[in-house]
């Protein structure tokens, strides 16, 4: 990495500020060729590391902009090498001119992700943290952002390091038993060893499980509108989407199958589904649609039960007959503008104390924003990042390999295989966990052996 790279680091398009980064051995030298002090020449001595300076940026004798300049000498910089930042006004044309000046003076265009790659190669980030930066930038929801932040702040790396330490300890114990079996030393029992292996195995399996659940939530959370025919489910779907998607009609049973649409709701990717109205029917096709609706509703992440307030109904009786479906659902009490005198929300809350009831009118839009807020709150409560972990495909592969190796190791121990045989499975698992954060150091294994056992006495 003897060359110096430069690029615009802020998003494309116009903005108040645009930031250019220059990294490499000649970063400061190239920058100083175009920086002039306000009323005086600029030299290296006048630039203090990690301090903001105001300069004119020039192309020969032509002033392009007044900029804020920062210099971070390596290795104490993001990339681990000399790094400069130029904060200019965020006009794309101006930023391109500044960048062209840097290129003419010896920098080359940075490749995609090259600043982060250099940070990794220079030991400023491990691979998990480097991958997490990409996720932070591209996160589509608060949930994904929080998961990426956990990795960027080293949570996965610390977990992997802890597992690696346990595996090294296991290997050290096995190696010592093989090499020093004739010495007067006490080794752990096979039961104790199996328990230690099982503990590492369970941690890896739990990690994979939580990662799989997180990926499911990241794909699309499913929100399903459910209820009897003609309660206004299709109208409600169109209002939430902000456009006509479902066919609206006064004729009950218009929706014969469920209709889905994927979009962002309050920044969370969801799949919103309008289902067929549920009622007793002899129509075979409609019955199939109802069965699909019930299946969608029962497996939804967030269930919205739509009721028609214009009907004269004994609401207490209605709740008791639909209790399993109403429990945990957001209740969209539609047609509030023409609600029957029999409407009584207390009848619902008396039976379901924590019921979420939103009085809405698709005709007047009353209460629709509140309903969307309640749906969003349900989604956010599902997406608590504390219970999940994010594994990139690379790490998922390594942890699956560890699980296979440790299961094979336990099986060999059960079959009374000698330590020389099953230790190879621990070696494989150790190699795999080493790929997550960094390679295994043989000296580290030897150091663990000699520190634990008084070898050479």
XYZ file of C-alpha atoms in Angstrom:
457
model
C 0.000 0.000 0.000
C 2.679 2.445 -1.079
C 0.238 4.550 -3.069
C -2.083 7.298 -1.818
C -5.838 7.138 -2.443
C -8.526 9.822 -2.435
C -12.315 9.889 -2.676
C -15.433 11.816 -1.696
C -16.718 10.168 1.491
C -20.106 11.837 1.818
C -23.221 10.708 -0.032
C -23.755 11.749 -3.640
C -25.863 14.836 -4.318
C -25.797 18.393 -3.025
C -25.416 19.119 0.686
C -24.133 21.700 3.117
C -20.823 19.878 3.610
C -18.877 17.447 1.454
C -15.930 15.503 2.889
C -12.963 14.192 0.908
C -10.566 11.627 2.329
C -6.922 11.124 1.351
C -5.026 8.150 2.787
C -1.496 6.909 2.231
C 2.140 7.888 2.690
C 1.811 11.098 0.643
C -1.601 12.182 1.962
C -0.325 15.286 3.748
C 2.181 16.193 1.024
C -0.486 16.062 -1.716
C -2.988 18.017 0.404
C -0.494 20.789 1.208
C 0.098 21.401 -2.491
C -3.418 22.854 -2.629
C -3.852 24.443 0.795
C -3.125 28.079 1.460
C -3.434 29.810 4.793
C -5.656 32.804 5.098
C -3.147 35.503 4.152
C -0.023 33.282 4.382
C 1.606 30.215 2.815
C 0.926 26.830 4.379
C 3.662 24.409 5.362
C 3.825 21.146 7.329
C 4.754 22.862 10.578
C 1.517 24.840 10.605
C -0.644 21.710 10.503
C -1.231 20.215 13.945
C -2.405 16.605 14.025
C -6.064 16.087 14.965
C -6.802 19.822 14.939
C -9.198 21.570 12.558
C -7.608 24.250 10.361
C -9.257 26.679 7.975
C -7.522 27.044 4.590
C -8.218 28.123 1.064
C -8.127 25.210 -1.361
C -6.472 26.297 -4.619
C -5.887 24.938 -8.082
C -2.602 26.661 -8.918
C -3.536 30.313 -8.247
C -7.327 29.854 -8.523
C -9.228 29.602 -5.257
C -11.827 26.845 -5.342
C -13.209 26.971 -1.811
C -12.520 27.774 1.821
C -12.219 24.430 3.604
C -11.695 22.843 7.014
C -8.675 20.528 6.984
C -7.747 17.741 9.425
C -4.648 15.559 9.514
C -4.505 12.194 11.321
C -0.967 10.756 11.231
C -0.644 6.980 11.091
C -0.904 4.631 12.810
C -3.431 6.573 14.917
C -6.000 7.026 12.160
C -8.968 5.132 10.777
C -6.894 3.445 8.076
C -3.752 3.074 10.173
C -1.775 5.285 7.780
C -1.543 9.053 7.223
C -5.107 10.247 6.644
C -6.347 13.723 5.684
C -9.882 15.048 5.527
C -10.988 18.077 3.544
C -14.398 19.475 4.539
C -15.659 21.619 1.673
C -19.055 22.937 0.608
C -21.182 20.073 -0.631
C -21.681 21.014 -4.273
C -20.955 17.883 -6.372
C -19.258 19.932 -9.125
C -16.974 21.636 -6.590
C -16.103 18.337 -4.884
C -15.227 16.808 -8.234
C -12.887 19.725 -8.999
C -11.131 19.334 -5.639
C -10.806 15.581 -6.223
C -9.326 16.111 -9.702
C -6.701 18.411 -8.178
C -5.681 15.676 -5.731
C -5.462 13.135 -8.558
C -3.244 15.417 -10.646
C -0.944 15.848 -7.644
C -0.299 12.122 -7.175
C -3.297 10.490 -5.501
C -5.311 7.816 -7.277
C -9.061 7.114 -7.063
C -9.921 4.850 -4.142
C -11.573 1.555 -4.986
C -14.901 0.550 -3.450
C -14.421 -0.006 0.286
C -10.677 0.580 0.070
C -10.424 2.861 3.109
C -12.041 0.194 5.295
C -9.936 -2.507 3.623
C -6.764 -0.623 4.536
C -8.028 -0.251 8.105
C -8.463 -4.037 8.257
C -5.073 -4.812 6.683
C -3.377 -2.415 9.098
C -5.012 -4.054 12.114
C -7.315 -1.150 12.988
C -10.424 -3.312 12.519
C -11.009 -7.033 12.543
C -13.050 -8.561 9.734
C -16.282 -8.573 11.749
C -15.995 -4.859 12.490
C -15.131 -4.098 8.859
C -18.183 -6.018 7.613
C -20.374 -4.278 10.179
C -19.459 -0.855 8.775
C -21.081 -1.822 5.471
C -24.226 -2.938 7.326
C -24.358 0.310 9.309
C -24.299 2.326 6.095
C -26.919 0.197 4.334
C -29.227 -0.637 7.272
C -32.892 -0.444 6.250
C -34.342 -0.343 9.767
C -33.470 0.615 13.325
C -33.280 -3.114 14.156
C -30.681 -3.817 11.469
C -28.725 -0.711 12.467
C -28.551 -1.796 16.121
C -27.396 -5.298 15.160
C -24.688 -3.849 12.908
C -23.599 -1.461 15.655
C -23.174 -4.389 18.070
C -20.764 -6.019 15.606
C -18.982 -2.745 14.851
C -18.376 -2.228 18.572
C -16.815 -5.698 18.804
C -19.543 -7.813 20.459
C -19.254 -10.677 17.965
C -15.466 -10.462 17.991
C -15.398 -10.704 21.786
C -17.726 -13.709 21.704
C -15.583 -15.409 19.062
C -12.430 -14.656 21.077
C -13.999 -16.206 24.164
C -14.949 -19.358 22.235
C -11.474 -19.480 20.737
C -9.956 -19.297 24.216
C -12.140 -22.194 25.373
C -11.141 -24.283 22.356
C -7.449 -23.533 22.882
C -7.823 -24.601 26.508
C -9.463 -27.845 25.378
C -6.701 -28.469 22.861
C -4.024 -27.709 25.455
C -5.576 -30.216 27.874
C -5.749 -32.906 25.179
C -2.210 -32.216 23.940
C -0.836 -32.406 27.451
C -2.614 -35.695 28.123
C -1.163 -37.156 24.922
C 2.387 -35.860 25.378
C 2.773 -36.196 29.134
C 0.628 -39.198 30.010
C 3.567 -40.807 31.836
C 4.144 -37.763 34.038
C 2.675 -37.446 37.519
C -0.084 -35.053 36.395
C -3.812 -34.936 36.965
C -6.063 -34.480 33.930
C -9.768 -33.717 33.731
C -12.198 -36.629 33.403
C -13.896 -37.480 30.098
C -17.210 -36.331 31.582
C -15.728 -32.932 32.395
C -14.185 -32.700 28.929
C -17.471 -33.626 27.247
C -19.279 -30.983 29.312
C -16.781 -28.328 28.198
C -17.174 -29.327 24.560
C -20.968 -29.367 24.945
C -20.889 -25.855 26.393
C -19.003 -24.473 23.362
C -21.291 -26.425 21.036
C -24.455 -25.021 22.638
C -23.101 -21.471 22.443
C -22.465 -21.864 18.704
C -25.876 -23.456 18.091
C -27.608 -20.664 20.011
C -25.650 -18.093 18.015
C -26.784 -19.645 14.734
C -30.383 -19.827 15.961
C -30.452 -16.153 16.992
C -28.826 -15.166 13.713
C -31.440 -17.087 11.731
C -34.243 -15.379 13.654
C -32.647 -11.991 13.052
C -32.373 -12.630 9.308
C -36.071 -13.571 9.220
C -36.982 -10.280 10.883
C -34.642 -8.375 8.586
C -36.251 -9.812 5.466
C -39.813 -8.637 6.061
C -42.037 -8.442 9.128
C -45.530 -9.644 8.241
C -48.513 -7.453 9.119
C -51.894 -9.057 8.348
C -55.321 -7.366 8.177
C -58.035 -9.816 9.213
C -61.750 -9.730 9.924
C -65.255 -10.365 8.645
C -66.299 -9.335 5.094
C -66.941 -5.659 4.376
C -65.300 -4.342 7.542
C -62.982 -2.134 5.466
C -59.775 -4.165 5.372
C -59.046 -3.319 1.727
C -59.744 0.386 2.294
C -57.473 0.337 5.309
C -54.696 -1.341 3.316
C -54.911 1.321 0.615
C -54.742 4.101 3.222
C -51.686 2.591 4.926
C -49.951 2.137 1.559
C -50.980 5.579 0.345
C -52.287 4.240 -2.972
C -54.956 1.974 -4.458
C -53.784 -1.617 -4.149
C -56.802 -3.656 -3.070
C -60.157 -3.600 -4.879
C -62.844 -1.884 -2.802
C -66.529 -2.836 -3.054
C -69.659 -2.889 -0.913
C -70.189 -6.486 -1.995
C -69.082 -8.871 0.786
C -66.403 -11.337 -0.249
C -64.756 -9.084 -2.869
C -61.306 -10.226 -1.717
C -61.259 -13.964 -2.458
C -57.545 -14.477 -1.722
C -54.994 -12.527 0.263
C -53.240 -9.535 -1.350
C -49.716 -8.579 -0.199
C -47.475 -5.584 -0.693
C -43.921 -4.955 0.557
C -42.905 -1.462 1.698
C -41.310 0.498 4.542
C -43.543 1.408 7.485
C -41.854 3.936 9.789
C -38.510 2.790 8.393
C -39.201 -0.910 9.016
C -39.459 -3.252 5.998
C -42.798 -5.087 6.163
C -45.131 -7.188 4.064
C -48.704 -5.918 4.502
C -51.423 -8.452 3.676
C -55.130 -7.870 3.071
C -57.008 -11.130 3.625
C -60.340 -12.505 2.488
C -63.260 -11.733 4.815
C -63.953 -14.543 7.243
C -67.526 -15.874 7.269
C -69.533 -19.074 6.856
C -69.876 -19.802 3.133
C -70.773 -22.636 0.783
C -68.633 -21.189 -1.995
C -65.666 -23.554 -2.399
C -63.319 -20.891 -3.849
C -64.204 -18.359 -1.134
C -63.725 -21.055 1.530
C -60.206 -21.724 0.221
C -59.468 -17.993 0.448
C -60.741 -17.896 4.034
C -58.548 -20.844 5.002
C -55.529 -19.052 3.556
C -56.514 -15.890 5.447
C -56.649 -17.739 8.748
C -53.252 -19.312 8.055
C -51.716 -15.911 7.226
C -53.249 -14.314 10.314
C -52.092 -17.038 12.707
C -48.475 -16.833 11.497
C -48.254 -13.017 11.236
C -45.703 -10.991 13.178
C -48.314 -8.281 13.803
C -52.034 -9.096 13.573
C -54.610 -6.370 12.891
C -58.199 -7.451 13.554
C -60.600 -5.114 11.709
C -64.143 -4.725 13.086
C -67.159 -2.826 11.722
C -68.578 -0.317 14.227
C -71.671 0.380 12.107
C -73.103 -3.049 12.998
C -75.345 -3.535 16.033
C -73.358 -6.172 17.890
C -73.077 -7.491 21.422
C -69.380 -6.663 21.654
C -68.803 -8.681 24.810
C -70.171 -11.793 23.108
C -68.136 -11.000 19.963
C -64.903 -10.772 21.974
C -65.527 -14.014 23.842
C -66.196 -15.905 20.583
C -63.026 -14.486 18.940
C -60.825 -14.341 22.026
C -57.941 -16.406 20.617
C -57.676 -14.142 17.558
C -58.108 -10.843 19.401
C -55.529 -11.585 22.104
C -52.311 -9.789 21.183
C -53.808 -8.210 18.058
C -54.196 -4.525 17.235
C -57.957 -3.961 16.965
C -58.848 -1.527 14.162
C -62.366 -0.353 15.025
C -63.385 0.920 11.577
C -66.319 3.103 10.428
C -66.128 5.193 13.595
C -67.840 8.031 11.700
C -71.037 5.945 11.494
C -70.596 3.901 14.672
C -73.695 2.187 16.076
C -74.890 3.270 19.548
C -74.073 -0.265 20.683
C -70.337 0.356 20.192
C -68.616 0.027 23.553
C -64.795 -0.244 23.654
C -64.973 -0.985 27.374
C -66.652 -4.286 26.541
C -63.409 -5.315 24.845
C -61.089 -3.970 27.544
C -63.135 -5.601 30.320
C -62.275 -8.992 28.790
C -58.820 -8.184 27.320
C -57.271 -5.751 29.775
C -54.272 -4.879 27.572
C -56.284 -4.622 24.344
C -55.013 -2.056 21.805
C -58.146 -0.511 20.257
C -57.827 2.169 17.552
C -61.035 3.891 16.479
C -60.611 4.696 12.782
C -62.583 5.830 9.790
C -61.304 4.997 6.323
C -63.737 7.574 4.949
C -62.510 10.540 7.027
C -58.997 9.140 7.790
C -59.664 9.705 11.494
C -57.441 7.539 13.677
C -55.432 6.045 10.775
C -52.189 7.715 11.887
C -52.709 6.394 15.424
C -53.261 2.886 14.025
C -50.018 3.099 12.043
C -48.192 4.209 15.219
C -49.581 1.213 17.131
C -48.527 -1.184 14.353
C -45.053 0.392 14.322
C -44.797 0.058 18.105
C -45.681 -3.641 17.829
C -43.013 -4.116 15.160
C -40.399 -2.320 17.229
C -41.224 -4.409 20.303
C -40.630 -7.522 18.196
C -37.334 -6.132 16.969
C -35.412 -5.751 20.221
C -31.819 -6.246 19.106
C -30.749 -7.444 22.587
C -31.989 -10.971 21.857
C -30.472 -11.317 18.388
C -27.113 -11.405 16.666
C -26.142 -10.685 13.078
C -23.891 -13.157 11.263
C -22.657 -12.508 7.761
C -22.651 -15.537 5.453
C -18.907 -16.004 5.958
C -19.235 -16.352 9.732
C -22.369 -18.446 9.483
C -20.344 -20.961 7.465
C -17.568 -21.038 10.079
C -19.927 -21.533 13.027
C -21.796 -24.312 11.202
C -18.435 -26.010 10.617
C -17.607 -25.695 14.323
C -20.921 -27.317 15.253
C -20.232 -30.229 12.894
C -16.702 -30.727 14.238
C -17.713 -30.620 17.908
C -20.605 -33.015 17.326
C -18.145 -35.377 15.639
C -15.748 -34.926 18.569
C -18.438 -35.874 21.112
C -19.392 -38.911 19.042
C -15.764 -40.091 18.953
C -15.456 -39.679 22.720
C -18.660 -41.717 23.175
C -17.057 -44.435 21.029
C -13.979 -44.400 23.325
C -11.698 -43.067 20.594
C -8.235 -42.039 21.869
C -7.453 -38.360 22.387
C -5.103 -38.462 19.362
C -8.175 -39.051 17.172
C -10.812 -36.689 18.553
C -8.338 -33.837 19.068
C -8.286 -33.448 15.280
C -11.937 -32.358 15.420
C -11.018 -29.762 18.050
C -8.209 -28.641 15.704
C -10.750 -28.197 12.901
C -13.092 -26.222 15.176
C -10.166 -24.081 16.316
C -9.180 -23.371 12.710
C -12.756 -22.306 11.935
C -13.100 -19.959 14.916
C -9.681 -18.604 14.009
C -11.122 -17.588 10.626
C -13.746 -15.426 12.359
C -11.302 -12.972 13.982
C -7.793 -14.118 13.019
C -5.599 -17.162 12.639
C -4.568 -19.470 15.493
C -1.054 -19.042 16.838
C 0.657 -22.345 17.672
C 2.791 -20.554 20.266
C -0.389 -19.564 22.049
C -1.402 -23.217 22.397
C 2.047 -24.127 23.717
C 1.972 -21.185 26.101
C -1.348 -22.384 27.504
C 0.064 -25.888 28.051
C 3.155 -24.686 29.892
C 1.267 -22.208 32.016
C -1.300 -24.771 33.144
C 0.955 -27.759 33.690
C 4.340 -27.784 35.358
C 6.014 -29.510 32.413
C 9.784 -30.145 32.648
C 9.848 -30.491 36.416
